[in-house]
PDB file of C-alpha atoms in Angstrom:
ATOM      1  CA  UNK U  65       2.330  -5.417  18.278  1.00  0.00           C
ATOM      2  CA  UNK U  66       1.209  -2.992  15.771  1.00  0.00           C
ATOM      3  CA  UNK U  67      -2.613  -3.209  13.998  1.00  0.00           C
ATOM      4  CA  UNK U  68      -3.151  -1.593  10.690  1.00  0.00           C
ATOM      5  CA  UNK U  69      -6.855  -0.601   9.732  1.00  0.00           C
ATOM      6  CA  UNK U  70      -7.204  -0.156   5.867  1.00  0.00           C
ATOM      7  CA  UNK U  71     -10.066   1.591   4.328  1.00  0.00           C
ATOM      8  CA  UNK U  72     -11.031   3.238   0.824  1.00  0.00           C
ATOM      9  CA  UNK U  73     -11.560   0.084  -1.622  1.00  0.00           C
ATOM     10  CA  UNK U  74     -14.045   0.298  -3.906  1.00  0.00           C
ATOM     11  CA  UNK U  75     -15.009  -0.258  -7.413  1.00  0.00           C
ATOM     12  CA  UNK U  76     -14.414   2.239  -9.855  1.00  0.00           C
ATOM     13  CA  UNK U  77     -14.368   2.162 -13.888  1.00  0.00           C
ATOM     14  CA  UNK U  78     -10.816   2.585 -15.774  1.00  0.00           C
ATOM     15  CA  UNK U  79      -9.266   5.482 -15.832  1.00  0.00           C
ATOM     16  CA  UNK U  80     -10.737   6.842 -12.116  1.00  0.00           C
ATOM     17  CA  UNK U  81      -9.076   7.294  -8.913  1.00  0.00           C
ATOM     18  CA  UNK U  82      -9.001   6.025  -5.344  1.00  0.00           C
ATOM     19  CA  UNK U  83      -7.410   6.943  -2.222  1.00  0.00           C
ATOM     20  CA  UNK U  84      -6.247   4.553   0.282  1.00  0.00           C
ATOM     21  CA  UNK U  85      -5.769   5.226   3.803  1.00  0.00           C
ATOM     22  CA  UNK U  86      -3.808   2.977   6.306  1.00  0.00           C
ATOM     23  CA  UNK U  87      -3.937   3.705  10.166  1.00  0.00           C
ATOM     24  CA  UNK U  88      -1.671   2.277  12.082  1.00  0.00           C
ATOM     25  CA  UNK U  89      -1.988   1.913  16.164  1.00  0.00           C
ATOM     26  CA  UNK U  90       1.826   2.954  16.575  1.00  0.00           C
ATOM     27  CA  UNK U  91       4.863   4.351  14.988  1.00  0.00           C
ATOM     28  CA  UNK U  92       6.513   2.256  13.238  1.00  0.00           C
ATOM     29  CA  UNK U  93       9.784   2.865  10.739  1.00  0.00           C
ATOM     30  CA  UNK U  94       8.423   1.449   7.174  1.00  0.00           C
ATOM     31  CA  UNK U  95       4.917   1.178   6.002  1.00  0.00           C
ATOM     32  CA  UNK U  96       3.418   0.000   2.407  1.00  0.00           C
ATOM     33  CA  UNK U  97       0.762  -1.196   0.073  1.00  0.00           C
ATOM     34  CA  UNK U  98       1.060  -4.936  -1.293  1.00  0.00           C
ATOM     35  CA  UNK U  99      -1.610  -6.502  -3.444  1.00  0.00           C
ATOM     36  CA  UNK U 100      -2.948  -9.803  -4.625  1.00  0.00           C
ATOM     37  CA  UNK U 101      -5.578 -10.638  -7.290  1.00  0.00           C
ATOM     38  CA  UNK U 102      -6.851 -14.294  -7.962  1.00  0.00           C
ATOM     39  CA  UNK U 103      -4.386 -16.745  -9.104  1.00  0.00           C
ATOM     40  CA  UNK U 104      -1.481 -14.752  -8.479  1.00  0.00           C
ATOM     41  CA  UNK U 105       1.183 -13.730  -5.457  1.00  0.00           C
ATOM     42  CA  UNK U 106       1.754 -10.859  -3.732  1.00  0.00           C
ATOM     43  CA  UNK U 107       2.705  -8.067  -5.101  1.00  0.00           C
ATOM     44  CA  UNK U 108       4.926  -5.479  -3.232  1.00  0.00           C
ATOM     45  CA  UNK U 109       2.816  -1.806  -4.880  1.00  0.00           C
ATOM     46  CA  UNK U 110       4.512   0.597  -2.948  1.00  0.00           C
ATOM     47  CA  UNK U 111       6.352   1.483   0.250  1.00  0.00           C
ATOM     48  CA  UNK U 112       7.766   4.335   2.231  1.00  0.00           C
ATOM     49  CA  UNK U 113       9.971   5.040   5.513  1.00  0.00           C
ATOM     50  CA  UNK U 114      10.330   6.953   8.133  1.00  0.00           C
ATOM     51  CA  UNK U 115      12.920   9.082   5.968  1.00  0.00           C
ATOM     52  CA  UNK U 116      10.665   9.505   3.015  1.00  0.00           C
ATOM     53  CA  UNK U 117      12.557   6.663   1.064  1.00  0.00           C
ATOM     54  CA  UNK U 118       9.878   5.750  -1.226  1.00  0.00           C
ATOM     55  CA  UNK U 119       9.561   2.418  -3.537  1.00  0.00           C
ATOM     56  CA  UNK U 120       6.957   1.857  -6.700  1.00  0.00           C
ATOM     57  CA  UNK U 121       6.734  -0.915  -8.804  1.00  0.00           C
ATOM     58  CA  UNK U 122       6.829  -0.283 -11.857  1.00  0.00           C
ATOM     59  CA  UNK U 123       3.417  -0.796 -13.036  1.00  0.00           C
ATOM     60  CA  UNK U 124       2.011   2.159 -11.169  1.00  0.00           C
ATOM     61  CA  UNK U 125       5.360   4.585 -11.435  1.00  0.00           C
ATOM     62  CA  UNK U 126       3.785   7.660 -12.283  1.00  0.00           C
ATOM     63  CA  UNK U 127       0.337   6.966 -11.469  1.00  0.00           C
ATOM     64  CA  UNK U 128       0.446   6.272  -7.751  1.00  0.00           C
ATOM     65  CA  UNK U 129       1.108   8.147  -5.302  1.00  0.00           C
ATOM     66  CA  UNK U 130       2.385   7.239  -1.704  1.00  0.00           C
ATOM     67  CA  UNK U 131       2.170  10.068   1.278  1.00  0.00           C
ATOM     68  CA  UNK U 132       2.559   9.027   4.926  1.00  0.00           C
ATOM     69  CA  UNK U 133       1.597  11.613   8.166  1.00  0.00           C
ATOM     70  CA  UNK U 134       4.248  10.433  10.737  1.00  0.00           C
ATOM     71  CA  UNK U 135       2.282  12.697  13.231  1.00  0.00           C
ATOM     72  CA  UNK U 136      -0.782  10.249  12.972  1.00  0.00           C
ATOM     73  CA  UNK U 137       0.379   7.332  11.697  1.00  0.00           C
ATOM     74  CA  UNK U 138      -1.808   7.146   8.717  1.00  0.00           C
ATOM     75  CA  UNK U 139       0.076   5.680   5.193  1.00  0.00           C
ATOM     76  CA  UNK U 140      -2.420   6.984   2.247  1.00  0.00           C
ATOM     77  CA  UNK U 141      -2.184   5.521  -0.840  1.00  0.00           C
ATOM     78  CA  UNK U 142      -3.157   8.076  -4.182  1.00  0.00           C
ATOM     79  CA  UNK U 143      -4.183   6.006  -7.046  1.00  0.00           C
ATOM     80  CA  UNK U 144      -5.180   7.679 -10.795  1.00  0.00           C
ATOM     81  CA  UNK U 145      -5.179   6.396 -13.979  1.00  0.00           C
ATOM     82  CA  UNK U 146      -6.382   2.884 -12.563  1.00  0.00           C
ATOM     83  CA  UNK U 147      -6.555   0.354 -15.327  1.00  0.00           C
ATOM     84  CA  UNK U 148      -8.417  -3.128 -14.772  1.00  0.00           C
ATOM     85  CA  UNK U 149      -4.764  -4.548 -14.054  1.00  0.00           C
ATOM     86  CA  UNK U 150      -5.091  -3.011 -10.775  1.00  0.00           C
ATOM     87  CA  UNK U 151      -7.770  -5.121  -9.419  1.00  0.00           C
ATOM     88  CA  UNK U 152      -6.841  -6.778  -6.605  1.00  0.00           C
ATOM     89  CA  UNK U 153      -7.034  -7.316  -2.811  1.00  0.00           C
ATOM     90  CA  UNK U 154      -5.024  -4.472  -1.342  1.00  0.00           C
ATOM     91  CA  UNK U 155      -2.724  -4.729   2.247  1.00  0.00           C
ATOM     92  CA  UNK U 156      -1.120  -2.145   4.435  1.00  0.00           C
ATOM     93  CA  UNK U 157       1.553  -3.904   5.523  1.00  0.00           C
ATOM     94  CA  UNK U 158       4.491  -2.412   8.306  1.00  0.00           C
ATOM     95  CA  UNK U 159       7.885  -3.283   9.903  1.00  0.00           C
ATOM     96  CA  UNK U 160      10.453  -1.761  11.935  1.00  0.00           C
ATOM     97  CA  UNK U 161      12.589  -2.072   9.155  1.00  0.00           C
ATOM     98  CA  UNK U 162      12.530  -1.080   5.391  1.00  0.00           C
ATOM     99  CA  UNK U 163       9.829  -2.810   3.770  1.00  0.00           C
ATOM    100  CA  UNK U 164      11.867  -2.581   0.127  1.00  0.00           C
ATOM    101  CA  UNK U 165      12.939  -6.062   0.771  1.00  0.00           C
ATOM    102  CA  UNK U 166      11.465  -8.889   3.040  1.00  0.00           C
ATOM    103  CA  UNK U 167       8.550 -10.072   4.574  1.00  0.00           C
ATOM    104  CA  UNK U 168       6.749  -7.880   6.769  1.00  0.00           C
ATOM    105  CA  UNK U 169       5.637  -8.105  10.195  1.00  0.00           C
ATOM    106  CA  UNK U 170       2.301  -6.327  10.518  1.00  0.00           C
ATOM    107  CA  UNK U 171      -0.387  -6.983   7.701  1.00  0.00           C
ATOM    108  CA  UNK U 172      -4.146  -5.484   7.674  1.00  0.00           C
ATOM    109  CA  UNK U 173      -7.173  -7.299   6.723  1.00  0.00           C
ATOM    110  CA  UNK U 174      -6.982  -5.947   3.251  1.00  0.00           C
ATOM    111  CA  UNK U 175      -9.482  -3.516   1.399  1.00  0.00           C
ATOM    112  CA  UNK U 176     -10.295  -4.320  -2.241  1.00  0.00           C
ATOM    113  CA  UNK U 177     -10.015  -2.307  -5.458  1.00  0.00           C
ATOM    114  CA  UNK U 178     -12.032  -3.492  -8.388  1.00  0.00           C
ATOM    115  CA  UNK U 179     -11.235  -1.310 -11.693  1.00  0.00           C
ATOM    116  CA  UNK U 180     -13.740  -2.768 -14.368  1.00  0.00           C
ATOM    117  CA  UNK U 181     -12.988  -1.813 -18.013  1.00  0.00           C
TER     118      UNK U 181
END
C-alpha cells in the first residue's frame, strides 16, 4: 500500500503560479496529477514514470510543468499561466504501472486550486 500526501493548493488570480508537491510513502513506477471541478469528471493533467516518460493534456502543454525526485519520492507539479479553467480539486494519483492509460491504484485526498479571473 502506498499513501500520497498532496499539498500547495491555494487560490491565486489568473495569470499566477502554483507549485504542487506530492509525497509518496514508497517508490512506486508512475505518478501524476488528475483533477476534477464541479459538474465534471476526472481529468487525467499530467503524469510521469520512473523513466521520465512524461504525459500533458493538452490544456496545460506548455504551461505546466511536471518534475519528480525518485530519491524522495516527491512528484511536484509547476503550474504558470493559470487561467480560471484550471480550478479544480487536484489528486496525486500512483501505480506500479504507467499511469498514461487506466485507473490508478493509489489516490491522495486532493488539494484544491482556485484561479479567479
Amino acid at each position: 500500500q502506498v499513501q500520497l500526501a498532496e499539498s500547495g493548493g491555494s487560490s491565486v488570480q489568473a495569470g499566477g503560479s502554483l507549485r504542487l508537491s506530492c509525497v509518496a510513502s514508497a517508490y512506486i513506477y508512475s505518478m501524476g496529477w488528475f483533477r476534477q471541478a464541479p459538474g465534471k469528471e476526472r481529468e487525467r493533467v499530467a503524469t510521469i514514470d520512473s523513466d521520465a516518460l512524461r504525459y500533458y493534456t493538452d490544456s496545460v502543454k506548455g504551461r505546466f510543468t511536471l518534475t519528480r525526485d525518485n530519491a524522495k519520492n516527491i512528484l511536484y507539479l509547476q503550474m504558470n499561466s493559470l487561467k480560471p479553467e484550471d480550478t479544480a480539486m487536484y489528486y496525486c494519483a500512483a501505480d506500479h504501472q504507467s499511469l498514461i492509460r487506466g485507473t490508478p491504484r493509489y489516490w491522495g485526498q486532493g488539494t484544491q486550486v482556485t484561479v479567479s479571473s
